[in-house]
Tab-separated table of C-alpha atoms and ligand atoms in Angstrom:
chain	number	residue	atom	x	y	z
A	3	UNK	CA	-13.866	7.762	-14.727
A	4	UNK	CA	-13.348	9.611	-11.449
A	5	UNK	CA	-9.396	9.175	-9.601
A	6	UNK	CA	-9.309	7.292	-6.225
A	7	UNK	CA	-5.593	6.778	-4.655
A	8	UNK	CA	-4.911	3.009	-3.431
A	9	UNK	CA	-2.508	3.632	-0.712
A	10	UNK	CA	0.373	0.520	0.402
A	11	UNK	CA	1.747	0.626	3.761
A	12	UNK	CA	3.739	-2.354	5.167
A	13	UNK	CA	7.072	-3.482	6.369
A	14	UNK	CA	10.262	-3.708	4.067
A	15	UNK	CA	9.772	-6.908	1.861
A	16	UNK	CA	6.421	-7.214	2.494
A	17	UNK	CA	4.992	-6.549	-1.188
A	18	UNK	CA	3.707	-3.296	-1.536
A	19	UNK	CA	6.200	-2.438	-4.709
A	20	UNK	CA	5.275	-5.986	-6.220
A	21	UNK	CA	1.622	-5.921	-5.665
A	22	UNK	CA	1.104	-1.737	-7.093
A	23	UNK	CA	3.201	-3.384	-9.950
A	24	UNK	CA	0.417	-5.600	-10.853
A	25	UNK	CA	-2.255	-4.227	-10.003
A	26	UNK	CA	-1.139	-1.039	-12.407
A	27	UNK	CA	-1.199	-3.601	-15.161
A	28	UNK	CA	-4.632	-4.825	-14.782
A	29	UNK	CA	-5.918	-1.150	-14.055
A	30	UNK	CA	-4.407	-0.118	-17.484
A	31	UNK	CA	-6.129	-3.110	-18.838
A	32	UNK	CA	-9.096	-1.709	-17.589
A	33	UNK	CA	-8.490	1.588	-19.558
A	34	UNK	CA	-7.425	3.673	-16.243
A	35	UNK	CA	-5.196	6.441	-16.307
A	36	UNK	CA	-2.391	5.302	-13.140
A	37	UNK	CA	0.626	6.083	-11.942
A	38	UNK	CA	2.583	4.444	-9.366
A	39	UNK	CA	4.581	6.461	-6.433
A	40	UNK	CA	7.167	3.975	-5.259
A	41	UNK	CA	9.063	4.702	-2.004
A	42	UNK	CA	12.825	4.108	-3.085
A	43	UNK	CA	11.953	6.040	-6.588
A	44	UNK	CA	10.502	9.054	-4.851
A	45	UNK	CA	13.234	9.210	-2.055
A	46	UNK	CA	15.479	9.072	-5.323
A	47	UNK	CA	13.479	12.368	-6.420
A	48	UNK	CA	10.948	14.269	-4.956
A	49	UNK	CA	12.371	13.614	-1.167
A	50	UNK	CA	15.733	13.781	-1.748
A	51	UNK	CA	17.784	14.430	1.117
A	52	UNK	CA	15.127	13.345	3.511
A	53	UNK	CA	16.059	10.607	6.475
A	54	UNK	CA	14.348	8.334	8.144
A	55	UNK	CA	13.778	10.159	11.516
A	56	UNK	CA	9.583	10.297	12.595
A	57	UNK	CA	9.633	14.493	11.251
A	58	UNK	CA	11.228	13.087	7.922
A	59	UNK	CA	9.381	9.874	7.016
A	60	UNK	CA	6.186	12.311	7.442
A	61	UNK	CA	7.206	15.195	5.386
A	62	UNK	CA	7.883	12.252	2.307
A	63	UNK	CA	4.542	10.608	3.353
A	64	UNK	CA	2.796	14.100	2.883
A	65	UNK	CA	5.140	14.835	-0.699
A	66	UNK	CA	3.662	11.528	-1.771
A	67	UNK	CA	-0.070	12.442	-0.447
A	68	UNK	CA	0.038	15.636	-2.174
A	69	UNK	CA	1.096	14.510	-5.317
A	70	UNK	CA	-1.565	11.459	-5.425
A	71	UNK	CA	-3.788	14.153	-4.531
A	72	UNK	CA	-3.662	15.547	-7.519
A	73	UNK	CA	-3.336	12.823	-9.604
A	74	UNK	CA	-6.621	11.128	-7.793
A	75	UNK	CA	-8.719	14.520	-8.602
A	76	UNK	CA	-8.095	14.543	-11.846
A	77	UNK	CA	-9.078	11.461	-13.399
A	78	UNK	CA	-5.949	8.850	-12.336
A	79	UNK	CA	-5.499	6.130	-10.186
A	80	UNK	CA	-2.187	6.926	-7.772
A	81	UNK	CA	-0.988	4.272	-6.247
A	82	UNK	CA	1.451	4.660	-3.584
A	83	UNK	CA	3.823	1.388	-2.462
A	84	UNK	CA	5.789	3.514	0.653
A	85	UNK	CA	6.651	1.859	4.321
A	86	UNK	CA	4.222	4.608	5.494
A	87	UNK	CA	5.123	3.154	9.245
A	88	UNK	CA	3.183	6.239	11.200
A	89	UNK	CA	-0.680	6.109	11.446
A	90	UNK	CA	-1.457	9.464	12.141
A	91	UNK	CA	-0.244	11.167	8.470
A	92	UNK	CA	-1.789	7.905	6.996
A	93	UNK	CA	-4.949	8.797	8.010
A	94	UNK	CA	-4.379	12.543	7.579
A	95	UNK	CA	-3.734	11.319	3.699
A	96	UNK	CA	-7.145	9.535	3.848
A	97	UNK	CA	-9.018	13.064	5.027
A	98	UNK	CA	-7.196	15.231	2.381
A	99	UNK	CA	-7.404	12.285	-0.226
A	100	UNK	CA	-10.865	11.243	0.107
A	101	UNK	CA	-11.500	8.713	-2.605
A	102	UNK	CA	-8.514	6.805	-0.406
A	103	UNK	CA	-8.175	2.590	-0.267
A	104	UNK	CA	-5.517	1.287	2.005
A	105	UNK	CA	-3.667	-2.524	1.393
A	106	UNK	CA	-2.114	-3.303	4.825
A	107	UNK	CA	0.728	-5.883	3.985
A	108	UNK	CA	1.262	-8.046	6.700
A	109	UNK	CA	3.514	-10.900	6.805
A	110	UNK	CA	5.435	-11.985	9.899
A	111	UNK	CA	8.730	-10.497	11.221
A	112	UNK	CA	10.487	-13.762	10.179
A	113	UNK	CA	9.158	-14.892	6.968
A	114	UNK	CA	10.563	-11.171	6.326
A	115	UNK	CA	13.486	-11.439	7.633
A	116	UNK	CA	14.081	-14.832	5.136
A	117	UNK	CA	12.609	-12.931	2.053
A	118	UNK	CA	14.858	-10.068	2.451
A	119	UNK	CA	14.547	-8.550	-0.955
A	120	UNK	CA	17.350	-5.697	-0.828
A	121	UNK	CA	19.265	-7.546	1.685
A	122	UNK	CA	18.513	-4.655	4.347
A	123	UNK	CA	17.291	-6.222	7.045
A	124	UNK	CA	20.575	-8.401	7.549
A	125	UNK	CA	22.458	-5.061	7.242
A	126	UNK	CA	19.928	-3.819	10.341
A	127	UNK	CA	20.493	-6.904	12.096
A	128	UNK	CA	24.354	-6.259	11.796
A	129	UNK	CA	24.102	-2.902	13.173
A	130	UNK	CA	25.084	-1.717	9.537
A	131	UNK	CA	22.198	0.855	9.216
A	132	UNK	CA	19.874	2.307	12.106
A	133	UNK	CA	16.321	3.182	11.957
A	134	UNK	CA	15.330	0.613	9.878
A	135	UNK	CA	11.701	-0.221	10.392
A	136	UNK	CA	10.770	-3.530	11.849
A	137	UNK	CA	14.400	-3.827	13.225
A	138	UNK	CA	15.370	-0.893	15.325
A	139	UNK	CA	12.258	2.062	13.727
A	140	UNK	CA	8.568	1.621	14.834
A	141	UNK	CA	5.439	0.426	11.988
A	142	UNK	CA	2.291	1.280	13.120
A	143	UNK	CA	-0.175	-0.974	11.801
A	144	UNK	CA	-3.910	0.759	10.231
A	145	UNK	CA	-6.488	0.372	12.484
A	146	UNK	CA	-8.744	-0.194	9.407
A	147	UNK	CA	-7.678	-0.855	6.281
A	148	UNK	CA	-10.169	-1.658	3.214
A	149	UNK	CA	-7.490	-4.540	2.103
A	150	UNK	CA	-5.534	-6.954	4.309
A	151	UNK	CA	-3.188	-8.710	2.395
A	152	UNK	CA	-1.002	-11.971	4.601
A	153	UNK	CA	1.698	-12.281	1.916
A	154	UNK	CA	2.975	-15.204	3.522
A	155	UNK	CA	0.025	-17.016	2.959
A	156	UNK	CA	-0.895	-16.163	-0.407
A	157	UNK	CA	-0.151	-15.959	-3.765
A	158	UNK	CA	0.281	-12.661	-5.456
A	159	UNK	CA	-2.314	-13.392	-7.789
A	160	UNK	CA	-4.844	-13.885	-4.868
A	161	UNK	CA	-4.109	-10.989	-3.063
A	162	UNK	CA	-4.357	-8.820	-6.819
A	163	UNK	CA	-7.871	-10.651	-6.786
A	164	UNK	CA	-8.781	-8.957	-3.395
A	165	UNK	CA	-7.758	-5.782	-4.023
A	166	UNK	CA	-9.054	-5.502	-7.583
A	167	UNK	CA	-11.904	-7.179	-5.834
A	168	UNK	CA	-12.457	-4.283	-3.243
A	169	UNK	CA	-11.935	-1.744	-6.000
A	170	UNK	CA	-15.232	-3.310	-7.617
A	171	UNK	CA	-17.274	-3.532	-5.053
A	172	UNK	CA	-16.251	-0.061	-3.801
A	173	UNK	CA	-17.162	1.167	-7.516
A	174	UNK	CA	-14.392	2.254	-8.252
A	175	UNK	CA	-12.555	0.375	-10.914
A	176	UNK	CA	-14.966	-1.264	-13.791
A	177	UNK	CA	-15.546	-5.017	-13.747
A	178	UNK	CA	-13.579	-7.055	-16.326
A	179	UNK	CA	-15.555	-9.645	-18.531
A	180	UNK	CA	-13.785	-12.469	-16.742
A	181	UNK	CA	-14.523	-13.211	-12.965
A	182	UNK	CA	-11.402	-11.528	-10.834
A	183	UNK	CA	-12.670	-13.438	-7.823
A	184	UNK	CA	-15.623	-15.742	-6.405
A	185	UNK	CA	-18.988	-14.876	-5.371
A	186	UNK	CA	-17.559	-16.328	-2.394
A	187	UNK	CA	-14.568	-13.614	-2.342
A	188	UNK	CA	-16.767	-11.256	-3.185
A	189	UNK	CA	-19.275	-11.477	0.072
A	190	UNK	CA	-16.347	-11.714	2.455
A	191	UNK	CA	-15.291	-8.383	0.886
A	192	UNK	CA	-18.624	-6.883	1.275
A	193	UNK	CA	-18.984	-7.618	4.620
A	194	UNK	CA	-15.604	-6.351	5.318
A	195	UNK	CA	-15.902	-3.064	4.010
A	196	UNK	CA	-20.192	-2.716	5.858
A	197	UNK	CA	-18.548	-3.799	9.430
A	198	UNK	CA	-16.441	-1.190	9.106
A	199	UNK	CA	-18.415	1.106	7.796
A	200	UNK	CA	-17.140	2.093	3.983
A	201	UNK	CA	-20.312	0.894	2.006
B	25	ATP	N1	1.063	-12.400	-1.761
B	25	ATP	C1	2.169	-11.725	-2.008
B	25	ATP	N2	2.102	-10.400	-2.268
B	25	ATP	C2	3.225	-9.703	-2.511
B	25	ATP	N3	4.472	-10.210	-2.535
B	25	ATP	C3	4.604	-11.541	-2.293
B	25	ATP	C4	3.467	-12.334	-2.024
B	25	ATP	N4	3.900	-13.594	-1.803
B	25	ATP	C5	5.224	-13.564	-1.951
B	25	ATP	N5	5.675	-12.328	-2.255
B	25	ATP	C6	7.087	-11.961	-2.486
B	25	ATP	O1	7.527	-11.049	-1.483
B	25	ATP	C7	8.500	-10.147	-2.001
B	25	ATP	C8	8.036	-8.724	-1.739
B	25	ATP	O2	8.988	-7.790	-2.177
B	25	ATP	P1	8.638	-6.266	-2.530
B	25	ATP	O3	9.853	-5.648	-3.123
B	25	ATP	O4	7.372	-6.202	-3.309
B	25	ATP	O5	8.367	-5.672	-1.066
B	25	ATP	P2	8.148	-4.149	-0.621
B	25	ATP	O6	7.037	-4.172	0.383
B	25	ATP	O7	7.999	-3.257	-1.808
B	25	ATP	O8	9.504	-3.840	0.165
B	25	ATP	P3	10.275	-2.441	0.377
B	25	ATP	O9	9.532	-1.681	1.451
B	25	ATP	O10	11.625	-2.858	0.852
B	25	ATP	O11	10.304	-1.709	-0.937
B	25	ATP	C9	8.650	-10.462	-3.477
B	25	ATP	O12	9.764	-11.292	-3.645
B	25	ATP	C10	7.339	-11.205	-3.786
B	25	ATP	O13	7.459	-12.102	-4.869
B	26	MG	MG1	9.108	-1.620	-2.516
């Protein structure tokens, strides 16, 4: 089976960590080889030491693009669940990548806001930490992602159908026995991916 990398980008609480989670599980399932490339794990390691200034948040985007690099050409899924905010070395990841499927996250500012998973955005709020993306650092939204996931409006399980869903169609991930998603599900995807110009 050949490597792609599925690439998360989205604000803090969003869902990138909780959607790689699962959709590692059901790629496993599927007998892939994956690994997942959190954000707050590889700050923890491989960018150590790194800050959150434009020059910074790039260099750990391109640590994590090298490394799912790899992975991706030699047989593994990488999946990478990182803010990502800037645009440009996203879609300089895509060009070195190649086999490269980006989720954008969305969810509004406020539902965010409430959800806030690591309690980090009240801290921004408070003037307690700076730079923090969606508060006081920019996110760039992609242009055109494969996947749009609105978190706010639905379930986890049916935004793991769409992406799983894409993966199919795109050929890269085998189908299960059991329908993932609708034929419905399955058009809108199509068309999705032939208006803008990835099948
Ligand atoms: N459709 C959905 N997809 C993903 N998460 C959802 C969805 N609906 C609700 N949630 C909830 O939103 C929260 C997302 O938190 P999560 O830690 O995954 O965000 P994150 O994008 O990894 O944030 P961070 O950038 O801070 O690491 C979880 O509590 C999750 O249960
Ligand atoms: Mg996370």
């Amino acid at each position: 089976m050949k490597g792609f990398t599925l690439w998360f980008t989205g604000l803090p609480s969003s869902g990138k960590s909780t959607l790689a989670r699962r959709v590692e599980e059901i790629l496993l399932e599927r007998g892939m080889h994956v690994e997942v490339l959190d954000g707050d794990e590889v700050r923890e390691n491989l960018s150590k030491g790194l800050g959150f200034s434009k020059e910074d948040r790039d260099t750990n985007i391109r640590r994590i693009g090298f490394v799912a690099k790899l992975l991706s050409r030699n047989g593994a899924v990488a999946i990478t669940a990182a803010i990502s905010p800037y645009r440009g070395v996203r879609d300089e990841m895509r060009k070195a990548i190649g086999r490269f499927v980006e989720v954008y996250v969305e969810c509004p500012i406020d539902v965010l806001k409430e959800r806030d998973v690591k309690g980090l955005y009240k801290k921004a709020l408070a003037g307690e930490i700076k730079h923090f993306t969606g508060v006081d650092d920019p996110y760039e939204a992609p242009l055109k992602p494969e996947v749009v996931i609105k978190s706010d409006q639905e379930s986890v399980e049916e935004s793991v159908a769409k992406i799983v869903g894409t993966l199919e169609v795109l050929g890269y991930v085998p189908r299960s026995g059991g329908a993932e998603f609708s034929a419905t599900e399955e058009e809108t995807i199509k068309r999705r991916l032939k208006d803008l110009g990835y099948i």
